[in-house]
Amino acid sequence: MRFFSAVLGLCALLAHAPAYAEAPSDPLSWLGRIASASQRLNYVGTFVYQSGDHVETSRIAHRVDASGEYERLEVLDGSPREIIRRGNEVRCVLPDERTVIIDQASGRRAFPARLPASLNGLAESYRIRKGEVGRVAGYEAQAVVLEPRDDLRYGHTLWAEMQSGLLLKSRTVDEHGGLIEQFSFSDLRIGGDVGMDLLESRFTPDDDWRMVNARGNDMPRSEIGWGLAQALPGYSLSSVMRRPLGRDRGQAVHMVFSDGLAAISVFIEPIGDGSSVGLGPVSNGAINIYKRTVNGHLVTALGEAPERAVRLIGDNIQAVQQ
């Protein structure tokens, strides 16, 4: 009985003690913690993605040491897929297709790295506030709510682990509050050693596999040759590069417009066979796609943003004089 009394007394003391004195009080500081935690921490976990009737489970292992950042993400449902990251190189392994796609890491990656390193101007497009403290995957989590100021972006709620700031859960909603997509850890270990065995691919490509180099080359903005006839409020050009289209197909111009959270990519490529297929808007979960032809080129705009925003970007792309 003394043991149980002591335990109950300790629980009572902990219940009345401040949970984490170092936790920031303002929501912008919480967003900064979320943005950095996914890159500077070691963690291993399982998370679930939900969009409409589609549910998918993935396993992720992430490690940071003096030599850089390492990550392996494996989709556990359906066809096997892996994303292997080594520093600035990302490899998408598709064993059923016997293909490896090689690309470079972008500023914003998959869950839990949902936020970019720079959050400048975010408050101009979203009303940001702290939500309630809850529990996700066994951890105390602080909710941060981002409400869009217009209909050109989605709303978001982010749940960050109280001590580390690591993103535990992310929910994206439409203008009516309806769920568009959600990521949530179901099992997670933060910190400790993450062995290289957890970061290596389960598949060993041989001579029969295709190695596709999708890496682009940054290009000066003065050489783009394309621009927006009318700017979209809150969105600005954050990057531009040339990307290979494949054998004998030349290159595409890849422009990214971002408000600091939402990002819309625009691919501009010469019209080829089948370019007229699928013109107009298409929706796939949180991602909207819009295609049109202009001046002998196919323009494809896509991003995790409302259809109106993606369409406005696509319709306003035009050739500009150098």
Coordinates of C-alpha atoms in Angstrom, one line a residue:
M1 CA 0.0 0.0 0.0
R2 CA 2.9 2.4 0.8
F3 CA 4.2 1.9 -2.8
F4 CA 0.8 2.7 -4.4
S5 CA 0.4 5.7 -2.1
A6 CA 3.8 7.0 -3.1
V7 CA 3.0 6.5 -6.8
L8 CA -0.3 8.3 -6.4
G9 CA 1.3 11.2 -4.5
L10 CA 4.0 11.5 -7.3
C11 CA 1.3 11.5 -10.0
A12 CA -0.6 14.3 -8.1
L13 CA 2.6 16.4 -7.9
L14 CA 3.3 15.9 -11.6
A15 CA -0.3 16.8 -12.5
H16 CA 0.1 20.2 -10.9
A17 CA 3.6 20.9 -12.1
P18 CA 4.3 23.0 -15.2
A19 CA 4.7 20.6 -18.1
Y20 CA 7.5 22.2 -20.0
A21 CA 8.9 25.5 -18.9
E22 CA 10.9 26.0 -22.1
A23 CA 7.9 25.7 -24.4
P24 CA 7.3 29.1 -26.3
S25 CA 4.1 31.0 -25.7
D26 CA 3.6 32.5 -29.2
P27 CA 2.5 30.4 -32.2
L28 CA 5.2 31.8 -34.6
S29 CA 7.9 30.4 -32.3
W30 CA 6.1 27.1 -32.3
L31 CA 6.2 27.1 -36.2
G32 CA 9.9 27.7 -36.0
R33 CA 10.4 24.8 -33.7
I34 CA 8.4 22.5 -36.0
A35 CA 10.4 23.6 -39.1
S36 CA 13.8 22.8 -37.5
A37 CA 12.9 19.8 -35.4
S38 CA 12.4 17.4 -38.3
Q39 CA 15.9 18.2 -39.7
R40 CA 17.9 18.2 -36.4
L41 CA 16.5 15.2 -34.5
N42 CA 16.9 11.5 -34.7
Y43 CA 13.6 9.6 -34.9
V44 CA 12.0 6.4 -36.0
G45 CA 8.2 6.0 -36.4
T46 CA 5.1 4.8 -38.3
F47 CA 2.6 7.3 -39.6
V48 CA -0.7 7.1 -41.4
Y49 CA -1.8 9.2 -44.3
Q50 CA -5.5 9.7 -45.0
S51 CA -7.2 11.5 -47.9
G52 CA -10.8 10.7 -48.6
D53 CA -11.2 6.9 -48.7
H54 CA -7.5 6.4 -49.3
V55 CA -5.4 5.4 -46.2
E56 CA -1.7 4.6 -46.4
T57 CA 0.8 3.6 -43.8
S58 CA 4.5 4.5 -43.9
R59 CA 7.6 3.9 -41.8
I60 CA 10.3 6.5 -41.5
A61 CA 13.8 6.6 -40.0
H62 CA 15.7 9.8 -39.7
R63 CA 19.3 10.5 -38.5
V64 CA 21.5 13.5 -38.3
D65 CA 25.2 13.4 -37.5
A66 CA 28.4 15.3 -38.3
S67 CA 28.3 13.9 -41.9
G68 CA 24.8 15.2 -42.7
E69 CA 21.2 14.2 -42.8
Y70 CA 19.9 10.6 -43.6
E71 CA 16.4 9.4 -44.1
R72 CA 14.5 6.4 -45.3
L73 CA 10.8 6.4 -45.8
E74 CA 9.0 3.1 -46.8
V75 CA 5.3 2.9 -47.9
L76 CA 3.9 -0.2 -46.2
D77 CA 0.7 -0.6 -48.2
G78 CA 0.2 -1.5 -51.8
S79 CA 3.1 -1.5 -54.2
P80 CA 6.5 -1.2 -52.3
R81 CA 8.1 2.2 -52.5
E82 CA 11.0 3.7 -50.8
I83 CA 12.5 7.2 -50.5
I84 CA 16.1 7.3 -49.5
R85 CA 17.8 10.5 -48.6
R86 CA 21.6 11.1 -48.3
G87 CA 22.3 14.8 -47.7
N88 CA 21.0 16.7 -50.8
E89 CA 20.4 13.6 -52.9
V90 CA 17.0 11.8 -52.8
R91 CA 16.3 8.4 -54.4
C92 CA 12.8 7.1 -55.1
V93 CA 13.0 3.3 -55.3
L94 CA 10.2 1.6 -57.2
P95 CA 10.9 -2.2 -57.2
D96 CA 7.8 -3.3 -59.1
E97 CA 8.9 -1.0 -62.0
R98 CA 12.6 -1.8 -61.4
T99 CA 13.3 1.9 -61.4
V100 CA 15.2 4.3 -59.3
I101 CA 14.5 8.1 -59.7
I102 CA 17.3 10.3 -58.5
D103 CA 16.6 13.9 -57.5
Q104 CA 17.8 16.6 -55.2
A105 CA 16.2 17.5 -51.9
S106 CA 13.9 20.5 -52.0
G107 CA 13.3 23.0 -49.3
R108 CA 10.1 21.3 -48.2
R109 CA 9.9 17.5 -48.0
A110 CA 7.4 14.9 -46.8
F111 CA 5.9 14.6 -43.4
P112 CA 7.0 15.4 -40.7
A113 CA 9.1 18.0 -42.6
R114 CA 6.0 19.9 -43.7
L115 CA 7.3 23.4 -43.0
P116 CA 10.1 25.2 -44.9
A117 CA 13.1 26.6 -43.0
S118 CA 12.0 30.2 -43.7
L119 CA 8.6 31.3 -42.5
N120 CA 8.8 35.0 -43.7
G121 CA 5.5 36.5 -44.6
L122 CA 3.4 33.6 -43.4
A123 CA 1.3 35.9 -41.1
E124 CA 0.3 38.0 -44.1
S125 CA -1.5 35.0 -45.6
Y126 CA -2.7 33.2 -42.5
R127 CA -4.2 34.0 -39.1
I128 CA -1.9 31.9 -36.7
R129 CA -3.0 30.9 -33.2
K130 CA -2.2 28.3 -30.6
G131 CA -4.8 25.6 -30.2
E132 CA -5.3 23.1 -27.4
V133 CA -2.7 20.7 -26.0
G134 CA -3.6 17.0 -26.8
R135 CA -1.9 13.6 -27.2
V136 CA -0.6 12.0 -30.3
A137 CA 1.2 8.7 -30.4
G138 CA 1.6 8.8 -26.7
Y139 CA 3.2 12.3 -26.6
E140 CA 1.9 15.6 -25.3
A141 CA 1.3 17.8 -28.4
Q142 CA 0.7 21.6 -28.8
A143 CA -1.7 22.4 -31.6
V144 CA -1.0 25.4 -33.9
V145 CA -3.8 26.6 -36.2
L146 CA -3.3 28.4 -39.5
E147 CA -6.5 29.9 -40.9
P148 CA -6.2 31.3 -44.4
R149 CA -7.1 35.0 -45.0
D150 CA -8.5 34.2 -48.4
D151 CA -9.6 31.4 -50.7
L152 CA -6.2 30.9 -52.3
R153 CA -4.8 28.5 -49.7
Y154 CA -6.0 25.7 -47.4
G155 CA -6.3 25.8 -43.6
H156 CA -3.9 23.7 -41.5
T157 CA -3.6 22.4 -37.9
L158 CA -0.2 21.2 -36.8
W159 CA 0.4 19.2 -33.6
A160 CA 4.0 19.6 -32.2
E161 CA 5.6 17.4 -29.5
M162 CA 5.9 19.6 -26.5
Q163 CA 9.6 19.1 -25.7
S164 CA 11.2 18.7 -29.1
G165 CA 8.8 20.5 -31.4
L166 CA 8.7 17.6 -33.8
L167 CA 5.5 17.5 -35.9
L168 CA 3.3 14.6 -34.8
K169 CA 0.2 15.3 -36.7
S170 CA -0.8 17.5 -39.6
R171 CA -4.3 18.2 -40.9
T172 CA -5.3 20.1 -44.0
V173 CA -8.9 21.4 -44.4
D174 CA -10.9 23.2 -47.1
E175 CA -12.8 26.5 -46.7
H176 CA -15.7 24.7 -45.0
G177 CA -13.5 22.9 -42.5
G178 CA -13.8 19.6 -44.4
L179 CA -10.8 17.2 -44.2
I180 CA -8.6 17.1 -47.3
E181 CA -5.7 15.1 -45.9
Q182 CA -4.1 14.1 -42.7
F183 CA -0.8 12.7 -41.5
S184 CA -0.4 11.3 -38.0
F185 CA 2.2 9.3 -36.2
S186 CA 0.8 6.1 -34.6
D187 CA 4.1 5.0 -33.2
L188 CA 7.2 7.1 -32.6
R189 CA 10.6 7.1 -30.9
I190 CA 12.3 10.5 -30.6
G191 CA 16.1 10.6 -30.0
G192 CA 18.6 7.9 -29.4
D193 CA 20.7 6.2 -32.0
V194 CA 19.3 5.4 -35.4
G195 CA 21.5 2.7 -37.0
M196 CA 22.5 2.9 -40.6
D197 CA 20.7 -0.5 -41.1
L198 CA 17.4 1.4 -40.7
L199 CA 18.5 3.8 -43.4
E200 CA 19.6 1.4 -46.1
S201 CA 17.3 0.3 -49.0
R202 CA 15.8 -3.1 -48.8
F203 CA 16.3 -3.5 -52.5
T204 CA 19.5 -3.9 -54.5
P205 CA 19.2 -2.6 -58.1
D206 CA 21.0 -4.7 -60.7
D207 CA 21.7 -4.1 -64.4
D208 CA 18.0 -4.6 -65.3
W209 CA 16.9 -1.6 -63.3
R210 CA 16.4 1.9 -64.9
M211 CA 18.2 4.8 -63.2
V212 CA 16.4 8.0 -64.0
N213 CA 18.2 11.3 -63.3
A214 CA 15.5 13.9 -62.6
R215 CA 17.9 16.4 -61.0
G216 CA 17.5 19.9 -62.2
N217 CA 19.9 22.8 -62.6
D218 CA 19.2 26.2 -61.1
M219 CA 18.9 29.0 -63.6
P220 CA 19.2 32.8 -63.3
R221 CA 15.8 34.4 -63.1
S222 CA 16.8 36.7 -65.9
E223 CA 16.9 33.7 -68.3
I224 CA 13.5 32.1 -67.4
G225 CA 11.6 33.6 -70.4
W226 CA 8.3 33.1 -68.5
G227 CA 6.5 35.0 -65.8
L228 CA 3.1 35.8 -64.3
A229 CA 1.0 38.4 -66.1
Q230 CA -0.7 39.1 -62.7
A231 CA 0.8 38.2 -59.3
L232 CA -1.2 36.0 -57.0
P233 CA -1.7 37.6 -53.6
G234 CA 0.8 36.1 -51.0
Y235 CA 2.6 34.0 -53.5
S236 CA 6.1 34.8 -54.8
L237 CA 8.6 33.0 -57.0
S238 CA 10.8 31.0 -54.6
S239 CA 12.9 28.9 -57.1
V240 CA 13.4 28.2 -60.8
M241 CA 15.4 25.4 -62.5
R242 CA 15.7 23.4 -65.7
R243 CA 14.7 19.7 -65.5
P244 CA 15.4 17.0 -68.0
L245 CA 12.4 15.5 -69.8
G246 CA 14.0 12.3 -71.0
R247 CA 15.8 11.2 -74.1
D248 CA 15.3 13.5 -77.1
R249 CA 12.7 15.5 -75.3
G250 CA 14.7 18.5 -74.1
Q251 CA 14.2 20.3 -70.8
A252 CA 11.3 21.8 -68.9
V253 CA 11.4 25.1 -66.9
H254 CA 10.3 24.4 -63.3
M255 CA 9.1 27.4 -61.4
V256 CA 7.9 27.3 -57.8
F257 CA 5.6 29.9 -56.3
S258 CA 5.1 29.8 -52.5
D259 CA 3.4 31.8 -49.7
G260 CA 5.7 30.2 -47.2
L261 CA 3.5 27.2 -46.6
A262 CA 1.6 26.4 -49.8
A263 CA 3.7 25.8 -52.9
I264 CA 2.5 25.7 -56.5
S265 CA 4.9 24.2 -59.1
V266 CA 4.7 25.2 -62.8
F267 CA 6.4 23.0 -65.5
I268 CA 6.7 24.5 -68.9
E269 CA 7.8 22.2 -71.7
P270 CA 7.6 22.1 -75.6
I271 CA 4.3 20.6 -76.8
G272 CA 4.8 16.9 -77.8
D273 CA 2.7 13.9 -78.6
G274 CA -0.2 13.6 -76.2
S275 CA 0.2 17.1 -74.8
S276 CA -3.5 17.9 -75.4
V277 CA -4.5 14.9 -73.2
G278 CA -5.8 15.9 -69.7
L279 CA -6.0 19.7 -70.3
G280 CA -7.9 21.6 -67.7
P281 CA -8.2 20.9 -63.9
V282 CA -7.6 17.6 -62.2
S283 CA -7.8 16.9 -58.4
N284 CA -5.9 14.2 -56.5
G285 CA -6.4 14.6 -52.8
A286 CA -4.9 17.8 -51.6
I287 CA -3.1 18.3 -54.9
N288 CA -4.8 20.2 -57.7
I289 CA -3.4 20.1 -61.3
Y290 CA -4.2 22.4 -64.1
K291 CA -2.9 22.2 -67.7
R292 CA -3.1 24.5 -70.7
T293 CA -1.1 25.2 -73.9
V294 CA 0.4 28.5 -74.7
N295 CA 2.9 29.6 -77.4
G296 CA 3.7 26.1 -78.5
H297 CA 4.3 25.0 -74.9
L298 CA 2.4 22.8 -72.4
V299 CA 2.0 24.6 -69.0
T300 CA 1.3 22.3 -66.0
A301 CA 0.6 23.9 -62.6
L302 CA 0.2 21.7 -59.6
G303 CA 0.3 22.1 -55.8
E304 CA -1.3 21.6 -52.4
A305 CA -3.5 24.6 -52.9
P306 CA -7.2 25.2 -53.9
E307 CA -8.1 24.7 -57.5
R308 CA -8.7 28.4 -57.9
A309 CA -5.1 29.3 -56.9
V310 CA -3.6 26.6 -59.1
R311 CA -5.7 27.7 -62.1
L312 CA -4.9 31.4 -61.6
I313 CA -1.2 30.6 -61.6
G314 CA -1.5 28.4 -64.7
D315 CA -3.7 30.9 -66.6
N316 CA -1.3 33.8 -65.8
I317 CA 1.9 32.2 -67.0
Q318 CA 3.0 33.9 -70.2
A319 CA 6.2 34.3 -72.2
V320 CA 8.1 37.5 -71.5
Q321 CA 10.7 39.4 -73.5
Q322 CA 14.3 39.0 -72.4

